[in-house]
Amino acid sequence: MKTNNITEEGKKSSFSKVLEVLKTMASKPSGFIGLSILVFHITLALISPYIAPYDYKAIDPAMMLSAPSSEFWFGTDDLGRDVFTRTILGGRTALTVTFFGSLIALLWGGLLGIFCGLVGGKIDDVVMRVVDAFLSIPWILAMLLIVSLLGTTTEVLIPALGFFYGKGIVRVARAATHDVIAKDFIVSARARGHSNFSIMWNEIIPNVRDAILVEGAMRWSWMLLGFSSLSFLGFGVSPPTPDWGLMISNGRGLMSFAYWSVIAPIVGLSSLIIGINLTADAFAKALGIDRATKAPV
Amino acid sequence: MFEIIQNVKNLSIGFRSKKGEEILILKNISTNIKKGETVGIVGESGSGKSTLALAMMGYVKHGLYTIGGKCEFNSSNLLTMNSRELEKIRGRKIAMIPQNAGQALTPNLKIGYQIDEALQLHSNLNKQQRDEKISELLNKVRLPSPDTIALRYPHELSGGQQQRVAVAMALAGKPDLLLLDEPTTGLDVTTQAHVLELLKFIAKDTGTSMVYVSHDLGAIAQVSDRIIVMYSGEIVLEGPSRSILKKPIHPYTFGLLKSIPKLSLAGLPESMPGSQPQPGSISRGCSFYDRCNFSSDKCKNNSPDLEYLEDLKTSIKCFNYKNLMNDNEVNQNVKKINTNSQDKEILTLSEVSISYAKQKLLDQVFNKITDDNPTVKDININIKKGETIALVGESGSGKSTILKSIAGLLRTKDGIITFDQNRQLPSDLKLRNPNELRIIQLIFQNPDESLNPNHTVEEIISQPLKLYFGLKGEELKKNIIELLEKVRLGEFYMSRYPRQLSGGEKQRVAVARAFAAKPDIILCDEVTSALDVSVQAAVLNLLQQLKEDFGTTYIFVSHDLAVVRAISDRVAVLYQGRLCEVGPSKDVYQFPSHPYTEVLLGAVLEPDPDIKPKLVAEDIVEEKPPKKGCSFQGRCSRIVGDICKNEIPPWQLTTSGNSIRCHIPLKELQKAQII
Ligand SMILES: Nc1ncnc2c1ncn2[C@@H]1O[C@H](COP(=O)(O)OP(=O)(O)OP(=O)(O)O)[C@@H](O)[C@H]1O
Ligand code: SF4
Ligand code: SF4
Ligand SMILES: [Mg+2]
């Protein structure tokens, strides 16, 4: 028989698939810029302890609030600490906490959403009500409550942030599952007698994975902002750990005469958020997903 | 004498591929539309027929662009107009009716309001004149009681009524040219016949030119004066309707007409091998070369030009058309199907009723279904081992519902389903054991929906093999390859994803998956409706071959009576979830028959201008089956009175073993038969 004219290759290894997605993402300027910023930040976070010129805790009253110079590139803060050192180190905690926080959000939000979409009916109704109820609590108040009860260690922050940012993922995962569940290949699997678990694992997850990952990437940037706000309010990481939120909070009173102590962390934080956002958008486009809504919380 | 209103000159439309190549969707098309004529454009999906129709109203789909040529409407090129100029023409001079009119109407606005908007936009009438006009338009498209229809919302109308409203709206601007893209696809046979009849009437009455785009030669045959046949972005044949359908001189059209099942012929039509090439894949030679039975060496490297034959008033793009001119008519050879139906019953439905009604809490607790007027009721059918039994009926008649119940996807309200004469099948899937699940497999209408887009062909076919037989490794692979061979696909398809397959290939994979379970019974729900005609025959032939090889029993649901005629041994006709007639297909397709069967048979559209549909009953859609009496009483033109309204008609057995459920005695039924 004559074969089909479609010349595309068949199944590809997951590695080459990832590579292809990355290539597509980098082929558009915005995706390229986003990816570059993200890679830059991650690399910096990895190597900064080795390249930092000074000790981030070293206080030098003599050098308080000195302007940028060849000795202190970004100047010093009110305790005489080197702002450059603290800026390049200041993304480490934020990136780590929010990265793992997003993973947790993805995991529980994704699984619960798929579960609700799959079982439907009463259980779905009840779970979604509860999720909605949580959605209506201002997250920052709840976070403040949690950290003031349990402390501001990363062991508390990661699951707490993961929990609050997972709610939105539940909705996306549920909606994506609903779309898939009506398809005949699910009916077909049901009729063959596959278990619910097998249907979820083999039929649903491969089809909703992309949508959930994109949502997770989007949530990551929001979580970063949330985490930094907590630090800013004094509920994130505790001093003297270098952290952008904390640095901005410290330096904001001195802004009129020592702008350098806040400019660097602000640039660091906003560029990272923009980088993640652009990357997530490019990621969505590369996977062919239309993101109708920007993350609301 | 005939004024040309739309002139397409050397039109090429295409897109740029990811690699930067220019890929043509339409290749150098030239044709024209004259005033008052109806032109049918046929072609399979992807042949470019819709792109051409859209270009005729100056619209080029997003992602495509005009590479060359023009579309002149009243001598001005639509493709170079700005949107302001186009606005003046679209809706007024040229109107379009899309395939799914239900979706094109705004859901939250009343019908009358929507037509009024169209009138305000396209005419200068005042309020009162417009109101009159709305009535007039709704009357013209033969909607019952126009004034009440105007106050309804789109969802309160049936599919056929929505399509009529779309026609009324298109007529609001008094267009000179009406473009219809698959206007009746998706409608029921009876509705389709009525809508086509209406369109024909309107063309005659208003003198509007129409361009009718469809993949369905049967529909095209009913309305068109002239037919354009497209293949792979080119016009391959163009000429008067009658001669194209009766004496097709192009090998593609010839093969196409041969592959369409006809009501008058039992047995499977010849299939056309292969499928239409993807855009951009043919660089030289005739685009039909791979599938052509008349090809010569010349065709391989040279592409024929579209040649005008003065005596036949036909344009043809083929080197060897003269070889086809000797054949007087399309002689259809059909392969008689071998019935391997045995006497042993394999599946029995007795007194089966199925309800979709929402259950009250109390009933839910006791796991009981109460509904005195269920969607499907009193189904008694004995299905013999090895036979193909078809369920036919209009949309909503409960065909799919019955299949779902047999598969255990939907609980029955009452009744018993027995397998192999003594094993009662639990009505709930969860209570069936693996073997009971294995013996019944399903094939769905649309392979795009029934194959997981993220699984390779190998993964798809391995599912039942792993689930039912626990196969692994080499053995699994060997079985998959065997199954692929059975459905005539090569081993290299294993690593493909569904999106990398053509429609016919996808459906073959779905067939392979069903057979992988070694089932006794396969439920086929409209398995060929989503396929192109040229591919349909091949899939039907494949199904028949497999059935003969494996002794499988098919329960075959279709709305296409000609397809059913081709493949089935026995037919059951359903109306509103109630059986009307059951019997051997050769008898159901002959008379006497049930009044509803007569309506269905009369509405079938054949690709022959001499066979006109006979519209016996109205195409109204009933919401619910009647509570008592005959299920067909609401539409029956033969209704004999109160007895039909109050008493369920008895089964009457004809001499040939056909059962008909009607109050009219058999002899009289035959006498009154119109057809
Ligand atoms: N999930 C559902 N809930 C309620 N009613 C339903 C549901 N599915 C189908 N129905 C109704 O049951 C009746 C039979 O539907 P079914 O799908 O079996 O028809 P069908 O003969 O297969 O039609 P088609 O040719 O359109 O596929 C219709 O009136 C339909 O509206
Ligand atoms: S030109 Fe040749 S290949 Fe093409 S349709 Fe005619 S005979 Fe067939
Ligand atoms: S029983 Fe009466 S209503 Fe029903 S089909 Fe026969 S004549 Fe028509
Ligand atoms: Mg159906």
PDB file of C-alpha atoms in Angstrom, chain B residues 106-253:
ATOM      1  CA  THR B 106     -25.528  34.335  18.859  1.00  0.00           C
ATOM      2  CA  PRO B 107     -26.871  32.130  21.640  1.00  0.00           C
ATOM      3  CA  ASN B 108     -28.316  34.807  23.913  1.00  0.00           C
ATOM      4  CA  LEU B 109     -30.194  36.847  21.331  1.00  0.00           C
ATOM      5  CA  LYS B 110     -33.634  36.069  19.978  1.00  0.00           C
ATOM      6  CA  ILE B 111     -33.894  34.913  16.380  1.00  0.00           C
ATOM      7  CA  GLY B 112     -36.014  37.912  15.359  1.00  0.00           C
ATOM      8  CA  TYR B 113     -33.549  40.333  16.898  1.00  0.00           C
ATOM      9  CA  GLN B 114     -30.647  38.756  15.054  1.00  0.00           C
ATOM     10  CA  ILE B 115     -32.394  38.990  11.718  1.00  0.00           C
ATOM     11  CA  ASP B 116     -33.373  42.564  12.533  1.00  0.00           C
ATOM     12  CA  GLU B 117     -29.715  43.407  13.118  1.00  0.00           C
ATOM     13  CA  ALA B 118     -28.809  41.947   9.755  1.00  0.00           C
ATOM     14  CA  LEU B 119     -31.574  44.017   8.132  1.00  0.00           C
ATOM     15  CA  GLN B 120     -30.471  47.234   9.844  1.00  0.00           C
ATOM     16  CA  LEU B 121     -26.960  46.625   8.658  1.00  0.00           C
ATOM     17  CA  HIS B 122     -27.799  45.771   5.096  1.00  0.00           C
ATOM     18  CA  SER B 123     -30.905  47.786   4.248  1.00  0.00           C
ATOM     19  CA  ASN B 124     -32.532  51.136   4.901  1.00  0.00           C
ATOM     20  CA  LEU B 125     -35.912  49.908   6.030  1.00  0.00           C
ATOM     21  CA  ASN B 126     -37.725  51.441   8.993  1.00  0.00           C
ATOM     22  CA  LYS B 127     -38.814  49.490  12.044  1.00  0.00           C
ATOM     23  CA  GLN B 128     -42.211  48.478  10.740  1.00  0.00           C
ATOM     24  CA  GLN B 129     -40.925  47.469   7.335  1.00  0.00           C
ATOM     25  CA  ARG B 130     -38.237  45.451   9.006  1.00  0.00           C
ATOM     26  CA  ASP B 131     -40.745  43.580  11.155  1.00  0.00           C
ATOM     27  CA  GLU B 132     -42.710  42.700   8.069  1.00  0.00           C
ATOM     28  CA  LYS B 133     -39.555  41.648   6.345  1.00  0.00           C
ATOM     29  CA  ILE B 134     -38.603  39.342   9.229  1.00  0.00           C
ATOM     30  CA  SER B 135     -41.912  37.528   8.945  1.00  0.00           C
ATOM     31  CA  GLU B 136     -41.531  37.358   5.225  1.00  0.00           C
ATOM     32  CA  LEU B 137     -38.026  35.901   5.435  1.00  0.00           C
ATOM     33  CA  LEU B 138     -38.943  33.305   8.047  1.00  0.00           C
ATOM     34  CA  ASN B 139     -41.903  32.382   5.912  1.00  0.00           C
ATOM     35  CA  LYS B 140     -39.734  32.034   2.883  1.00  0.00           C
ATOM     36  CA  VAL B 141     -37.471  29.509   4.600  1.00  0.00           C
ATOM     37  CA  ARG B 142     -40.647  27.641   5.575  1.00  0.00           C
ATOM     38  CA  LEU B 143     -40.429  27.880   9.293  1.00  0.00           C
ATOM     39  CA  PRO B 144     -43.734  27.124  10.952  1.00  0.00           C
ATOM     40  CA  SER B 145     -45.433  30.129  12.638  1.00  0.00           C
ATOM     41  CA  PRO B 146     -42.712  32.726  11.927  1.00  0.00           C
ATOM     42  CA  ASP B 147     -43.925  35.123  14.579  1.00  0.00           C
ATOM     43  CA  THR B 148     -43.355  32.733  17.450  1.00  0.00           C
ATOM     44  CA  ILE B 149     -40.053  31.512  15.993  1.00  0.00           C
ATOM     45  CA  ALA B 150     -38.805  35.110  15.959  1.00  0.00           C
ATOM     46  CA  LEU B 151     -39.223  35.250  19.717  1.00  0.00           C
ATOM     47  CA  ARG B 152     -37.183  32.127  20.373  1.00  0.00           C
ATOM     48  CA  TYR B 153     -33.522  31.704  21.182  1.00  0.00           C
ATOM     49  CA  PRO B 154     -31.298  29.643  18.884  1.00  0.00           C
ATOM     50  CA  HIS B 155     -31.041  26.726  21.317  1.00  0.00           C
ATOM     51  CA  GLU B 156     -34.809  26.389  21.251  1.00  0.00           C
ATOM     52  CA  LEU B 157     -34.646  25.373  17.597  1.00  0.00           C
ATOM     53  CA  SER B 158     -33.614  22.092  16.032  1.00  0.00           C
ATOM     54  CA  GLY B 159     -30.539  21.798  13.831  1.00  0.00           C
ATOM     55  CA  GLY B 160     -32.591  21.995  10.661  1.00  0.00           C
ATOM     56  CA  GLN B 161     -34.496  25.029  11.915  1.00  0.00           C
ATOM     57  CA  GLN B 162     -31.260  26.774  12.859  1.00  0.00           C
ATOM     58  CA  GLN B 163     -29.959  26.136   9.371  1.00  0.00           C
ATOM     59  CA  ARG B 164     -33.144  27.701   7.974  1.00  0.00           C
ATOM     60  CA  VAL B 165     -32.681  30.758  10.157  1.00  0.00           C
ATOM     61  CA  ALA B 166     -29.133  31.039   8.817  1.00  0.00           C
ATOM     62  CA  VAL B 167     -30.548  30.988   5.300  1.00  0.00           C
ATOM     63  CA  ALA B 168     -33.085  33.670   6.243  1.00  0.00           C
ATOM     64  CA  MET B 169     -30.331  35.875   7.649  1.00  0.00           C
ATOM     65  CA  ALA B 170     -28.208  35.399   4.567  1.00  0.00           C
ATOM     66  CA  LEU B 171     -31.159  36.430   2.417  1.00  0.00           C
ATOM     67  CA  ALA B 172     -31.728  39.574   4.492  1.00  0.00           C
ATOM     68  CA  GLY B 173     -29.197  41.522   2.443  1.00  0.00           C
ATOM     69  CA  LYS B 174     -30.676  40.290  -0.864  1.00  0.00           C
ATOM     70  CA  PRO B 175     -27.340  38.851  -1.947  1.00  0.00           C
ATOM     71  CA  ASP B 176     -26.370  38.253  -5.553  1.00  0.00           C
ATOM     72  CA  LEU B 177     -24.160  35.399  -4.495  1.00  0.00           C
ATOM     73  CA  LEU B 178     -24.709  32.951  -1.688  1.00  0.00           C
ATOM     74  CA  LEU B 179     -21.822  30.781  -0.517  1.00  0.00           C
ATOM     75  CA  LEU B 180     -22.729  27.641   1.385  1.00  0.00           C
ATOM     76  CA  ASP B 181     -20.026  25.636   3.092  1.00  0.00           C
ATOM     77  CA  GLU B 182     -21.253  22.126   3.926  1.00  0.00           C
ATOM     78  CA  PRO B 183     -24.658  23.575   4.864  1.00  0.00           C
ATOM     79  CA  THR B 184     -26.290  20.218   5.499  1.00  0.00           C
ATOM     80  CA  THR B 185     -23.417  18.166   6.856  1.00  0.00           C
ATOM     81  CA  GLY B 186     -24.282  17.023  10.333  1.00  0.00           C
ATOM     82  CA  LEU B 187     -28.015  17.249   9.754  1.00  0.00           C
ATOM     83  CA  ASP B 188     -30.215  14.198   9.644  1.00  0.00           C
ATOM     84  CA  VAL B 189     -30.995  12.601   6.300  1.00  0.00           C
ATOM     85  CA  THR B 190     -34.562  13.781   6.384  1.00  0.00           C
ATOM     86  CA  THR B 191     -33.644  17.295   7.484  1.00  0.00           C
ATOM     87  CA  GLN B 192     -30.899  17.440   4.905  1.00  0.00           C
ATOM     88  CA  ALA B 193     -33.276  16.566   2.111  1.00  0.00           C
ATOM     89  CA  HIS B 194     -35.707  19.254   3.232  1.00  0.00           C
ATOM     90  CA  VAL B 195     -33.044  21.953   3.517  1.00  0.00           C
ATOM     91  CA  LEU B 196     -31.674  21.133   0.066  1.00  0.00           C
ATOM     92  CA  GLU B 197     -35.129  21.298  -1.379  1.00  0.00           C
ATOM     93  CA  LEU B 198     -35.575  24.710   0.205  1.00  0.00           C
ATOM     94  CA  LEU B 199     -32.265  25.961  -1.177  1.00  0.00           C
ATOM     95  CA  LYS B 200     -33.221  24.844  -4.649  1.00  0.00           C
ATOM     96  CA  PHE B 201     -36.495  26.651  -4.370  1.00  0.00           C
ATOM     97  CA  ILE B 202     -34.821  29.828  -3.185  1.00  0.00           C
ATOM     98  CA  ALA B 203     -32.263  29.752  -5.977  1.00  0.00           C
ATOM     99  CA  LYS B 204     -35.074  29.579  -8.472  1.00  0.00           C
ATOM    100  CA  ASP B 205     -37.333  32.033  -6.742  1.00  0.00           C
ATOM    101  CA  THR B 206     -34.829  34.812  -6.104  1.00  0.00           C
ATOM    102  CA  GLY B 207     -32.356  34.209  -8.907  1.00  0.00           C
ATOM    103  CA  THR B 208     -29.475  34.206  -6.465  1.00  0.00           C
ATOM    104  CA  SER B 209     -26.301  32.506  -7.599  1.00  0.00           C
ATOM    105  CA  MET B 210     -25.136  29.858  -5.214  1.00  0.00           C
ATOM    106  CA  VAL B 211     -21.849  28.185  -4.585  1.00  0.00           C
ATOM    107  CA  TYR B 212     -22.396  24.978  -2.745  1.00  0.00           C
ATOM    108  CA  VAL B 213     -19.351  23.400  -1.120  1.00  0.00           C
ATOM    109  CA  SER B 214     -19.563  19.824   0.073  1.00  0.00           C
ATOM    110  CA  HIS B 215     -17.768  16.518   0.269  1.00  0.00           C
ATOM    111  CA  ASP B 216     -21.093  14.821  -0.346  1.00  0.00           C
ATOM    112  CA  LEU B 217     -21.785  14.121  -4.005  1.00  0.00           C
ATOM    113  CA  GLY B 218     -25.325  13.111  -3.121  1.00  0.00           C
ATOM    114  CA  ALA B 219     -26.141  16.597  -1.839  1.00  0.00           C
ATOM    115  CA  ILE B 220     -24.277  18.312  -4.672  1.00  0.00           C
ATOM    116  CA  ALA B 221     -26.169  16.244  -7.223  1.00  0.00           C
ATOM    117  CA  GLN B 222     -29.490  17.563  -5.933  1.00  0.00           C
ATOM    118  CA  VAL B 223     -28.772  21.275  -6.152  1.00  0.00           C
ATOM    119  CA  SER B 224     -26.077  22.052  -8.694  1.00  0.00           C
ATOM    120  CA  ASP B 225     -26.262  23.054 -12.328  1.00  0.00           C
ATOM    121  CA  ARG B 226     -22.532  22.787 -12.665  1.00  0.00           C
ATOM    122  CA  ILE B 227     -19.951  20.869 -10.649  1.00  0.00           C
ATOM    123  CA  ILE B 228     -16.324  21.637  -9.930  1.00  0.00           C
ATOM    124  CA  VAL B 229     -14.291  18.681  -8.687  1.00  0.00           C
ATOM    125  CA  MET B 230     -11.196  19.579  -6.694  1.00  0.00           C
ATOM    126  CA  TYR B 231      -8.284  17.400  -5.782  1.00  0.00           C
ATOM    127  CA  SER B 232      -5.193  18.450  -3.904  1.00  0.00           C
ATOM    128  CA  GLY B 233      -5.734  22.165  -4.506  1.00  0.00           C
ATOM    129  CA  GLU B 234      -6.520  21.904  -8.197  1.00  0.00           C
ATOM    130  CA  ILE B 235      -9.619  21.788 -10.329  1.00  0.00           C
ATOM    131  CA  VAL B 236      -9.466  18.408 -12.015  1.00  0.00           C
ATOM    132  CA  LEU B 237     -12.880  18.386 -13.617  1.00  0.00           C
ATOM    133  CA  GLU B 238     -15.543  20.992 -14.215  1.00  0.00           C
ATOM    134  CA  GLY B 239     -18.717  20.745 -16.202  1.00  0.00           C
ATOM    135  CA  PRO B 240     -22.493  20.346 -16.269  1.00  0.00           C
ATOM    136  CA  SER B 241     -23.804  18.399 -13.326  1.00  0.00           C
ATOM    137  CA  ARG B 242     -25.443  15.658 -15.251  1.00  0.00           C
ATOM    138  CA  SER B 243     -22.519  14.706 -17.429  1.00  0.00           C
ATOM    139  CA  ILE B 244     -20.088  14.821 -14.526  1.00  0.00           C
ATOM    140  CA  LEU B 245     -22.185  12.468 -12.467  1.00  0.00           C
ATOM    141  CA  LYS B 246     -23.289  10.206 -15.277  1.00  0.00           C
ATOM    142  CA  LYS B 247     -20.143  10.164 -17.366  1.00  0.00           C
ATOM    143  CA  PRO B 248     -17.216  11.220 -15.266  1.00  0.00           C
ATOM    144  CA  ILE B 249     -14.204  11.384 -17.550  1.00  0.00           C
ATOM    145  CA  HIS B 250     -11.645  12.053 -14.865  1.00  0.00           C
ATOM    146  CA  PRO B 251     -10.166   8.983 -13.138  1.00  0.00           C
ATOM    147  CA  TYR B 252     -10.592  10.538  -9.689  1.00  0.00           C
ATOM    148  CA  THR B 253     -14.263  11.349 -10.161  1.00  0.00           C
TER     149      THR B 253
END
